XYZ file of C-alpha atoms in Angstrom:
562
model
C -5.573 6.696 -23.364
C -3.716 3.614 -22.568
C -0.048 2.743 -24.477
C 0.243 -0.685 -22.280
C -0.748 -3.122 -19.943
C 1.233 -5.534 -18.278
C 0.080 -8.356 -17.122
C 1.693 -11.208 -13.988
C 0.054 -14.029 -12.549
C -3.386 -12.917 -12.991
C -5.098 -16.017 -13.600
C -3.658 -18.317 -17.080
C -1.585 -15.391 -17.994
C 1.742 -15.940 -16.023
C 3.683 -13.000 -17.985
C 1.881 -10.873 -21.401
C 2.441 -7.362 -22.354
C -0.447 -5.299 -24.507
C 1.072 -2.508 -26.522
C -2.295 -0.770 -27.150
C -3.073 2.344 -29.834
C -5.618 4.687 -30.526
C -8.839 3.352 -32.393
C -10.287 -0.133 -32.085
C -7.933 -3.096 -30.544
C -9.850 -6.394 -30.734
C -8.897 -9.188 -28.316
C -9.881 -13.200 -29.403
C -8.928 -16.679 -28.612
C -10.243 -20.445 -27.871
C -12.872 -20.297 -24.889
C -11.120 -20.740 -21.604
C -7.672 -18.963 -22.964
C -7.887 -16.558 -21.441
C -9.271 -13.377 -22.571
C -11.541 -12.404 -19.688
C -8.403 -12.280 -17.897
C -7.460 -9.004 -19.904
C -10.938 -7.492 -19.175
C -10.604 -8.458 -15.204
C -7.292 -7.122 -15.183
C -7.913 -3.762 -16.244
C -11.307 -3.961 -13.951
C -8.439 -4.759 -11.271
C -6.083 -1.899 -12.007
C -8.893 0.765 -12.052
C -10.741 -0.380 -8.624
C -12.661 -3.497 -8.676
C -12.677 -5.542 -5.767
C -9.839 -7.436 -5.327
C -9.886 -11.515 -5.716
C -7.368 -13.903 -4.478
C -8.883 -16.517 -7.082
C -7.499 -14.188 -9.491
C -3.542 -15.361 -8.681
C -2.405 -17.912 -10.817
C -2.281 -21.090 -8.740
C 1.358 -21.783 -7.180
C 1.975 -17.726 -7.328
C 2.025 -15.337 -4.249
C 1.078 -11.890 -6.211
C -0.929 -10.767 -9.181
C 0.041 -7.978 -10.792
C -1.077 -5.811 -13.094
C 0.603 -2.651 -14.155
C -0.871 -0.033 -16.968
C 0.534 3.073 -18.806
C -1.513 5.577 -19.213
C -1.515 8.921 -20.543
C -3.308 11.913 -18.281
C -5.440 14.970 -19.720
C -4.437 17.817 -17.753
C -6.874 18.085 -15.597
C -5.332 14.946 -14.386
C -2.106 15.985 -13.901
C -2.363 17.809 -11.112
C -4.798 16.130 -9.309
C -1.778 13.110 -9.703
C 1.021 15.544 -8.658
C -1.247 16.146 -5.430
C -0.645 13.014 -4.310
C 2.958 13.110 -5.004
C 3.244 10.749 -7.610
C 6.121 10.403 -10.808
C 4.975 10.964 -14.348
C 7.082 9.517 -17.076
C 7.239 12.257 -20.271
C 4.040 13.259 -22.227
C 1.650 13.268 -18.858
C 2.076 9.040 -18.525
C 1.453 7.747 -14.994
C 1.874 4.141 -14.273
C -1.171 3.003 -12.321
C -1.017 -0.645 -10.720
C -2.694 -3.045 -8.701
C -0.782 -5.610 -6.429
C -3.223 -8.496 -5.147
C -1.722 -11.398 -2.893
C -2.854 -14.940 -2.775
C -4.556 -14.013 1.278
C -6.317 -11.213 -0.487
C -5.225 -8.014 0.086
C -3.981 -5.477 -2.716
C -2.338 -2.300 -3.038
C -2.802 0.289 -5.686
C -0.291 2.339 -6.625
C -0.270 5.272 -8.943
C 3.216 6.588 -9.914
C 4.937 4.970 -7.410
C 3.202 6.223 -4.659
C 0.615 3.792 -2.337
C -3.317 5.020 -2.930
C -6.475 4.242 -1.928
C -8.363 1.538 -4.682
C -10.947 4.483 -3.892
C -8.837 7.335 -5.405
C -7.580 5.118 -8.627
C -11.336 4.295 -8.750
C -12.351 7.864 -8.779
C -9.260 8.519 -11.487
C -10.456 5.658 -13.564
C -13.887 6.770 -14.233
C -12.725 9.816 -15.758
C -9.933 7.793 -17.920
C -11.822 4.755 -18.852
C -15.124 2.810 -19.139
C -14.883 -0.264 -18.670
C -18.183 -2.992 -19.100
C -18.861 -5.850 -18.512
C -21.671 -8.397 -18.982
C -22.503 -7.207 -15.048
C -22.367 -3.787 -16.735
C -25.428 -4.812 -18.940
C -27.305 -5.660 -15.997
C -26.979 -3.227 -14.046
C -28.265 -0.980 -16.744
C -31.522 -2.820 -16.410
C -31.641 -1.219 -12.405
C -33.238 2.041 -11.820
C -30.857 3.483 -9.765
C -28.252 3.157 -12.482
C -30.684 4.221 -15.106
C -31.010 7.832 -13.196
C -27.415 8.124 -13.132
C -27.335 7.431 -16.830
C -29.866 10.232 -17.525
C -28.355 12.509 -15.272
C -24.859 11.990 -16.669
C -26.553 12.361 -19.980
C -27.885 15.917 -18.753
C -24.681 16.801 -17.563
C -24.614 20.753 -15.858
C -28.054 21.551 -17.217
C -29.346 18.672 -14.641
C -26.270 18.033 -12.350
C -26.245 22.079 -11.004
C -29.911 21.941 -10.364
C -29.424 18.345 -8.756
C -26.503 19.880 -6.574
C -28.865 22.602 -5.810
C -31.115 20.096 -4.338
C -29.288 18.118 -2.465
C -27.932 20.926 -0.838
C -31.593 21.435 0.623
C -32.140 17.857 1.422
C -29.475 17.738 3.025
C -30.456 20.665 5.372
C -33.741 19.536 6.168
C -31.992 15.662 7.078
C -30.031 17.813 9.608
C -33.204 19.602 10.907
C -34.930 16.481 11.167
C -32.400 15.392 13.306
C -32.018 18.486 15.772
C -35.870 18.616 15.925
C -35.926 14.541 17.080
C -33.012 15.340 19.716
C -35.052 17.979 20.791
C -38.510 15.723 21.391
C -36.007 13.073 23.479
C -38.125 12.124 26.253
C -38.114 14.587 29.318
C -35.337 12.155 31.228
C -33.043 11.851 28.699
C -33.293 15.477 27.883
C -32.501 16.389 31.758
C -29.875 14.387 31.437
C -28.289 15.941 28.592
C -29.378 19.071 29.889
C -27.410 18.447 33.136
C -24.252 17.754 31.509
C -24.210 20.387 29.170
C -24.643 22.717 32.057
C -21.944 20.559 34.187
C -19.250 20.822 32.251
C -20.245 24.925 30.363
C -20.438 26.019 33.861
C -16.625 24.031 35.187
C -15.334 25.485 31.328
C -16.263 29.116 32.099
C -15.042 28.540 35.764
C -11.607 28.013 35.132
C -11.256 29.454 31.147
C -9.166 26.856 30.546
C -6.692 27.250 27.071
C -5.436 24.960 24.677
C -2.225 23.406 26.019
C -2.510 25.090 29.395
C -1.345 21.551 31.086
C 1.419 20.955 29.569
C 3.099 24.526 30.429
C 1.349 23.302 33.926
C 3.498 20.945 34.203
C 6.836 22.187 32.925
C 6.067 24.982 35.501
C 6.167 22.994 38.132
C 8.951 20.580 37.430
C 10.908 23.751 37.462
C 9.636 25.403 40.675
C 9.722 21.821 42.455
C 13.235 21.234 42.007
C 14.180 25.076 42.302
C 17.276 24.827 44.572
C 19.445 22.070 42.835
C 18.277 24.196 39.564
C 20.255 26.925 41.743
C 22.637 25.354 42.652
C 23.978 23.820 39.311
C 23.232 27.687 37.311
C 25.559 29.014 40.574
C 27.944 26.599 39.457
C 27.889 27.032 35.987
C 28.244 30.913 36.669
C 31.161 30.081 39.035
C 33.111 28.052 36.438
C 32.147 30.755 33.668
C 33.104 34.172 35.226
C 34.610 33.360 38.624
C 33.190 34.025 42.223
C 35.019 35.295 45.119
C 37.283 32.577 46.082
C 39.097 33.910 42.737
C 39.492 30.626 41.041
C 40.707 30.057 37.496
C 37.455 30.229 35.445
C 36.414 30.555 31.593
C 36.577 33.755 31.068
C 39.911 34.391 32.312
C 41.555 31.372 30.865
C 40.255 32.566 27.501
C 41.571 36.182 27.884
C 44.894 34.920 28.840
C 45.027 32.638 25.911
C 44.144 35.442 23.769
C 46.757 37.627 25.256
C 49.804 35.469 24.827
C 48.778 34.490 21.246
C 48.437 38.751 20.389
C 52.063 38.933 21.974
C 53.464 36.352 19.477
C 51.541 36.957 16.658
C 54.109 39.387 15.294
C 56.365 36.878 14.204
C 53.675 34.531 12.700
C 50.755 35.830 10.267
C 48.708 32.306 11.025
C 48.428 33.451 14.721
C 46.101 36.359 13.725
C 43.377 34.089 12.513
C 43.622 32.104 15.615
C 43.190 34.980 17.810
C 40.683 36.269 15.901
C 38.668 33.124 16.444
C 39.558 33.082 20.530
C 38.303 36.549 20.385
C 35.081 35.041 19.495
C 34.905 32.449 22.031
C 35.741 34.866 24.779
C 32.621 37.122 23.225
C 30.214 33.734 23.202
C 31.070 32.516 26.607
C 30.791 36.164 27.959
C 27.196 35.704 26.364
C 26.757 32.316 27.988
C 27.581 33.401 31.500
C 25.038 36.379 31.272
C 22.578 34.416 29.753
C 23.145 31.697 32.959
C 23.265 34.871 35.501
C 19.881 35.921 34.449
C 18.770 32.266 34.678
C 19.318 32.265 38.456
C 17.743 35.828 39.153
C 14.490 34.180 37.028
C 14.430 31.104 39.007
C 11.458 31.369 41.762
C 11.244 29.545 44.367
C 8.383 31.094 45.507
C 6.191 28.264 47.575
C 2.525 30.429 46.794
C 3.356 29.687 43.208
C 3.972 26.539 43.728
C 1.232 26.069 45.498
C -1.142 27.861 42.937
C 0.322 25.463 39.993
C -0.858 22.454 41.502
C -3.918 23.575 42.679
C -4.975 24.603 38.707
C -3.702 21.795 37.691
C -6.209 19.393 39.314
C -8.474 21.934 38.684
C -8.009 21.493 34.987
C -7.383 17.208 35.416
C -10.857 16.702 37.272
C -12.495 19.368 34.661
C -11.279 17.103 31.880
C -11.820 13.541 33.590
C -14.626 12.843 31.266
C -12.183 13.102 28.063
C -9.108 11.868 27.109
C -6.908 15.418 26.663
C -8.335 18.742 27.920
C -7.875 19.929 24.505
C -10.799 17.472 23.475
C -13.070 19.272 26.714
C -11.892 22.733 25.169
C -13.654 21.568 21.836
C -16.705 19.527 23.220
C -17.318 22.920 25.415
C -16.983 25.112 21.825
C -19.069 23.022 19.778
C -22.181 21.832 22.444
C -22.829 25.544 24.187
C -24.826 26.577 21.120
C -26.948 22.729 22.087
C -27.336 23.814 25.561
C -29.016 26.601 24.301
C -31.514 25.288 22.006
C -32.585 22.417 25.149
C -33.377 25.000 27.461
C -35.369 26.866 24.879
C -37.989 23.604 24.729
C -40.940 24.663 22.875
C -40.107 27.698 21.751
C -36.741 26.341 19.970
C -38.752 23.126 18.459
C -41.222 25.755 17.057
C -38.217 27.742 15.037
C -36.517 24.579 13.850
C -39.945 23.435 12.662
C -40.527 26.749 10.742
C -37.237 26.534 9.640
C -37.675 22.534 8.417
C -41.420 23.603 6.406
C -39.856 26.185 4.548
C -36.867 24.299 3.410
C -38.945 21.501 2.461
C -40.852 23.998 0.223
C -37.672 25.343 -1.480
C -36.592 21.610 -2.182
C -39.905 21.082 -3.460
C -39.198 23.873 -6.056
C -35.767 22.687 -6.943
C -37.267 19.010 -7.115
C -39.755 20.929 -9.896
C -37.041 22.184 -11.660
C -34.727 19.094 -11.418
C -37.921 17.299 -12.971
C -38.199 19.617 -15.741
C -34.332 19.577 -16.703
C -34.667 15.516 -16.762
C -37.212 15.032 -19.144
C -36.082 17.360 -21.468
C -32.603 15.279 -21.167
C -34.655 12.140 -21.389
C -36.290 13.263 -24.902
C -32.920 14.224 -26.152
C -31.264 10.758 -24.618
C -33.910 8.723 -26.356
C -33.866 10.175 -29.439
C -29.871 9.877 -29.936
C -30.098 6.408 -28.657
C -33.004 5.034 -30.552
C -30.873 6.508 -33.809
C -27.890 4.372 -32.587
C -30.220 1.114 -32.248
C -31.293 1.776 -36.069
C -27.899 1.765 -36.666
C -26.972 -1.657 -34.484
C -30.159 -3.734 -36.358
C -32.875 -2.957 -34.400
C -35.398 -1.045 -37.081
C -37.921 0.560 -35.360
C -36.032 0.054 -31.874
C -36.810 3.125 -29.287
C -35.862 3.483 -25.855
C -37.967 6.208 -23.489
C -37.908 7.159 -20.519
C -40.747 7.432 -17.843
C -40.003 10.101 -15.222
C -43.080 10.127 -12.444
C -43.789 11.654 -9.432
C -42.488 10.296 -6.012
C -41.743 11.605 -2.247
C -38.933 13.593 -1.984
C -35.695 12.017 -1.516
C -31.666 12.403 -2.467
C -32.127 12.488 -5.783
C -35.322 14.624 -6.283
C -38.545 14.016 -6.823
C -38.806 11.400 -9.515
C -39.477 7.962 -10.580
C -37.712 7.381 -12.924
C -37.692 3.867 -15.938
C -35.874 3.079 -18.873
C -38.322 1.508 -20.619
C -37.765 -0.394 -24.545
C -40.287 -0.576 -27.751
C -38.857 -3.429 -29.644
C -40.211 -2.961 -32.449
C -43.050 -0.630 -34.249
C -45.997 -2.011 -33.569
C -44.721 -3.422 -29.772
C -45.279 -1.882 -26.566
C -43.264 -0.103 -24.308
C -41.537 -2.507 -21.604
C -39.224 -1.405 -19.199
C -35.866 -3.125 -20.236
C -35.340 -5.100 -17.126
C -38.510 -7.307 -18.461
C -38.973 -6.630 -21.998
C -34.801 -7.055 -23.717
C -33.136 -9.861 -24.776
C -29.759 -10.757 -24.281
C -28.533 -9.910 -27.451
C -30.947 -6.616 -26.968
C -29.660 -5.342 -23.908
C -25.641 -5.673 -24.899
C -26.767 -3.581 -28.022
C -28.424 -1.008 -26.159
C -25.977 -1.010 -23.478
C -23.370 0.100 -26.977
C -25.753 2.417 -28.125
C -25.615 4.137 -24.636
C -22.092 4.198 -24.301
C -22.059 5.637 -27.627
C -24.509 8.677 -26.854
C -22.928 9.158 -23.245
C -19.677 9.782 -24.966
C -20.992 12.410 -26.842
C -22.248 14.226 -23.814
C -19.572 13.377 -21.386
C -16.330 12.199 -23.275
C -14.107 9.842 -21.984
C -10.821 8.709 -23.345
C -10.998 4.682 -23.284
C -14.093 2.379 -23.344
C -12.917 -1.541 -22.287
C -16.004 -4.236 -23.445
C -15.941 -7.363 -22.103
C -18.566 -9.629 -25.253
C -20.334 -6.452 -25.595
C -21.703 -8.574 -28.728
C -22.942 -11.528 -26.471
C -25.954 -12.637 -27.386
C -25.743 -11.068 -31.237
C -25.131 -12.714 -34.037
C -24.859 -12.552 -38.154
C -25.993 -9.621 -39.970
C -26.625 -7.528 -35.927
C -23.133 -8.800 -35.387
C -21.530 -6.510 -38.167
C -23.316 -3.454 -36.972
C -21.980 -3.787 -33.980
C -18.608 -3.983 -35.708
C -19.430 -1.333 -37.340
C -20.798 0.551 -34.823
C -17.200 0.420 -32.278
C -15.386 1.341 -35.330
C -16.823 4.393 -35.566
C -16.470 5.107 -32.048
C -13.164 4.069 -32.127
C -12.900 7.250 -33.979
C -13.045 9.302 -31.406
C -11.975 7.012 -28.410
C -9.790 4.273 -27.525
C -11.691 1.251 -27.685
C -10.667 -2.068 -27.017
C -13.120 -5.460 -27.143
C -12.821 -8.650 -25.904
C -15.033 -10.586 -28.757
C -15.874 -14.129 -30.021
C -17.518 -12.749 -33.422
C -15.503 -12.816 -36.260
C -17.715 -9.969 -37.459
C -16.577 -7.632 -34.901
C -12.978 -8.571 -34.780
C -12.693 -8.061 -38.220
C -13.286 -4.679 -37.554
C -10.081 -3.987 -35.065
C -7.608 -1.344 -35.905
C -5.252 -3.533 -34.304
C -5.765 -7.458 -33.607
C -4.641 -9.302 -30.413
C -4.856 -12.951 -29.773
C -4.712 -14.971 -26.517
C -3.304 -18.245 -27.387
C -2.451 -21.493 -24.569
C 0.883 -22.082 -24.155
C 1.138 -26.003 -25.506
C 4.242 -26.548 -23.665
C 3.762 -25.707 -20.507
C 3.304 -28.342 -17.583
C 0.757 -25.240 -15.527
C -1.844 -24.367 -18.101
C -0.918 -20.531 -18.961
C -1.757 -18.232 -21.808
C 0.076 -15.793 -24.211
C -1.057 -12.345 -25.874
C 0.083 -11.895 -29.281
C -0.588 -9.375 -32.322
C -1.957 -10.970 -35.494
C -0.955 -8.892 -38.969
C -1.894 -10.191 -42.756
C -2.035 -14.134 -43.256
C -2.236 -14.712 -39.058
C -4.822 -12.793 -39.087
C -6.946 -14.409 -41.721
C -6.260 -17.249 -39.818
C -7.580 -16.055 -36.801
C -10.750 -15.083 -38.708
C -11.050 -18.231 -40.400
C -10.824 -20.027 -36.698
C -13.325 -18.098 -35.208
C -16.009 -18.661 -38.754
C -15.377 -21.986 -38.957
C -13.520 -23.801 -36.127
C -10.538 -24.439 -38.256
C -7.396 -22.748 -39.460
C -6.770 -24.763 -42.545
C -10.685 -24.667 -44.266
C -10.543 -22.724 -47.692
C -13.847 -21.457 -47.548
C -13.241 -19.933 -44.147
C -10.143 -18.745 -44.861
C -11.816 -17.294 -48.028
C -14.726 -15.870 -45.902
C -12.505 -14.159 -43.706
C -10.434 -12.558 -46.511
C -14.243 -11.375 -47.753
C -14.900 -10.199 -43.684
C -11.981 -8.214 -43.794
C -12.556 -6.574 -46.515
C -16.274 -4.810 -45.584
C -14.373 -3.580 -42.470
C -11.721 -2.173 -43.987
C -13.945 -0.747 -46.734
C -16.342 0.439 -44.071
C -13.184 2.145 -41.937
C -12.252 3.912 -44.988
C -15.539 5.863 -46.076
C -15.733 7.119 -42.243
């Protein structure tokens, strides 16, 4: 669900914050206020493409910022990508879109992908447009409808499927490689063996280089590395010439502080702590001594160093790291293999490809059959919703026929409409209205939600194109889904604003030199008068004012008996 949205310099809306609640939240105002701005904004926020022409003009930045709460599914999938939730499972989603163009999305306080708040919005809301209506009138979007509609019981088998198809793509593929003409498969055949036949020359490991060359920075400069550990040994322990050194220093300090220490507790701690230093340096010096009886200076070794180590550069000459030659070696010797079987490996893949094809043709069977019986189900359920939204005798139906196998099965598949009894059946894309298609675009969103429930549903004129008696059903009709859902409506009916739980209004600001817009909430007499502006075209008129009051009523009769 969403508790806000806040909205900057998206558009005419310079500054507006939408408390939002459970049920049905109505949005209305003059044309050009504003109140597509609301719908684009939350179309922003959840993914759409971004538009400069969205930032109000003189402004740098839109912004839009909303509060929602997560199911807890959600939650961790949010926590994955390190972002803040505010108590009760809220995350703060926004979108950030600058005058050039570019946006950011953020989702609690942490920079996204649009792609992953996209992904997190379908699951949170739905939000339609009049694009959304025709879109449904494509057949690519009506399979995804049906399917959605099926759920596991079509979405397992369709998984199933794809798994296959995707299989035999790849098999396709190896089996066209493999039919290259004879050149180009010589020549591929030539490098594969080139470079297998350097790999398993030299064995080469991950990294080897780099110790390569450590190893012979050291045994290149292996006297001054000597010379300075001879030194170091020298200063630490002493050497022949019986100089003052470390070691000695350390025990004498020691020594005289023991003698004293009698006649001052304090100097026992600071012995003690001497005593350590004498132990640590005595580490130091043997750790130095062994140094110098390590260091080889051995010229054969030398020698063999650099020689691997071209070895290993000219091996790797035709890639950037000879890590990247380690893995091209790995993942091509099983390719080298299957080109210098020729016939004989073509044959096998081919075998391979027919009887893969005939497993996906059974799945494709079985993806058909879960479909249709989805599509009976999804027609029935939807042509009960159109009865409901004043279209008597109003079915939908879908046609599922056979096709070549593809990525999504098997079928053909067409949404088609019977407008009334004695009409025939049209696909939708030809035979619905305007006012038709927002209807059954409703009546699908209703059914879909019963299948697949979502939390929030966002309609931009979902009642465009509808009017009078069709208009209050569809009033109707989003109050009673707003029983179940969040719902919120950007409308220019009366009939279906009168309906809203809660009532919002985008106003003009009058006294502004930049044309901008406000959101308000209208309660009791404001909202009458909002009514009685959007029946008759005037605030003051006593019949619409009267009309409204009447409006009101039926909804909040017809809220009460659900």
């Amino acid at each position: 669900m969403i508790e806000q949205v806040r909205i900057k310099n998206l558009g005419v809306i310079r500054d507006a914050t939408l408390d939002l609640s459970p049920g049905l939240t109505v949005l209305t105002g003059e044309t050009g206020a504003g109140k597509t701005m609301v719908f684009r904004s939350l179309s922003a926020v959840f993914g759409a493409k971004a538009d400069a022409a969205l930032v109000s003009t003189g402004e740098l930045q839109a912004v839009v910022e909303v509060d929602a709460v997560l199911t807890d599914s959600l939650v961790s999938e949010v926590e994955e990508l390190g972002a803040a939730l505010d108590d009760g499972n809220v995350a703060i989603i926004s979108r950030h879109i600058n005058v050039g163009g570019r946006s950011r999305s953020f989702i609690g306080g942490v920079s996204v992908p649009s792609s992953v708040v996209s992904d997190l919005g379908e699951q949170l809301v739905a939000v339609h447009g009049q694009s959304e209506q025709l879109r449904l009138t494509k057949a690519s979007q009506q399979r995804i409808i049906l399917d959605r509609f099926g759920s596991t019981s079509v979405l397992s088998v369709l998984h199933d499927y794809q798994e296959l198809w995707s299989r035999a793509q790849q098999l396709r593929q190896e089996i066209s490689d493999l039919t290259l003409d004879e050149a180009a498969r010589e020549r591929e055949l030539e490098k594969l063996n080139r470079h297998i036949a350097t790999f398993d020359k030299l064995k080469p490991e991950m990294h080897e280089l780099d110790a390569l060359d450590d190893e012979a920075s050291r045994l290149g400069n292996s006297e001054v590395l000597y010379a300075a550990s001879i030194a170091a040994v020298a200063s630490l322990e002493g050497d022949d010439a019986d100089q003052p050194h470390v070691l000695s220093l350390l025990s004498l300090a020691r020594k005289s502080l023991e003698r004293e220490q009698a006649h001052d507790a304090a100097l026992t701690h600071l012995v003690s702590r001497v005593r350590e230093v004498e132990v640590l340096a005595a580490d130091v010096a043997a750790d130095v001594a062994a140094y110098v009886d390590a260091i080889d200076a051995s010229p054969a070794r030398l020698d063999y160093v650099e020689t691997r180590r071209a070895a290993l550069r000219k091996a790797s000459r035709d890639f950037d790291t000879l890590e990247e030659f380690i893995e091209w070696v790995t993942t091509n010797r099983s390719r080298l293999a299957q080109l210098s079987g020729g016939d004989e490996a073509i044959n096998d893949l081919r075998a391979e490809l027919s009887a893969v094809l005939d497993d996906a043709r059974v799945k494709a069977g079985h993806l058909t059959a879960a479909r249709q019986k989805a599509a009976h189900d999804f027609a029935h359920k939807v042509s009960q919703e159109l009865e409901s939204l004043a279209m008597p005798g109003a079915r939908v139906e879908f046609s599922i026929s056979e096709t070549e196998l593809g990525l999504y099965g098997a079928d053909d598949i067409t949404l088609g409409l019977v407008s009334r009894p004695d009409s025939p059946l049209v696909p939708i894309a030809k035979g619905a209205s305007g006012g038709e298609l927002s209807r059954i675009m409703l009546a699908v969103e209703v059914v879909l939600a019963s299948a697949d429930p979502i939390g929030t549903f966002v309609f931009d004129e979902v009642d465009a194109g509808v009017g009078g008696a069709a208009a209050v059903e569809v009033g109707k009709r989003l109050a009673h889904l707003a029983r179940t859902s969040q719902v919120v409506v950007v409308t220019h009916l009366p009939q279906v604003a009168a309906f809203g739980d809660k009532h919002l209004v985008v106003a003009r600001e009058a006294d502004e030199q930049v044309h901008s817009s406000s959101i308000g909430q209208v309660i009791g007499d404001a909202r009458v008068t909002e009514i009685s502006r959007m029946l008759a075209g005037l605030t003051q008129s006593q019949a619409g004012t009267q009309l409204a009051e009447e409006l009101l009523a039926l909804a909040s009769d017809f809220k009460a008996s659900l």
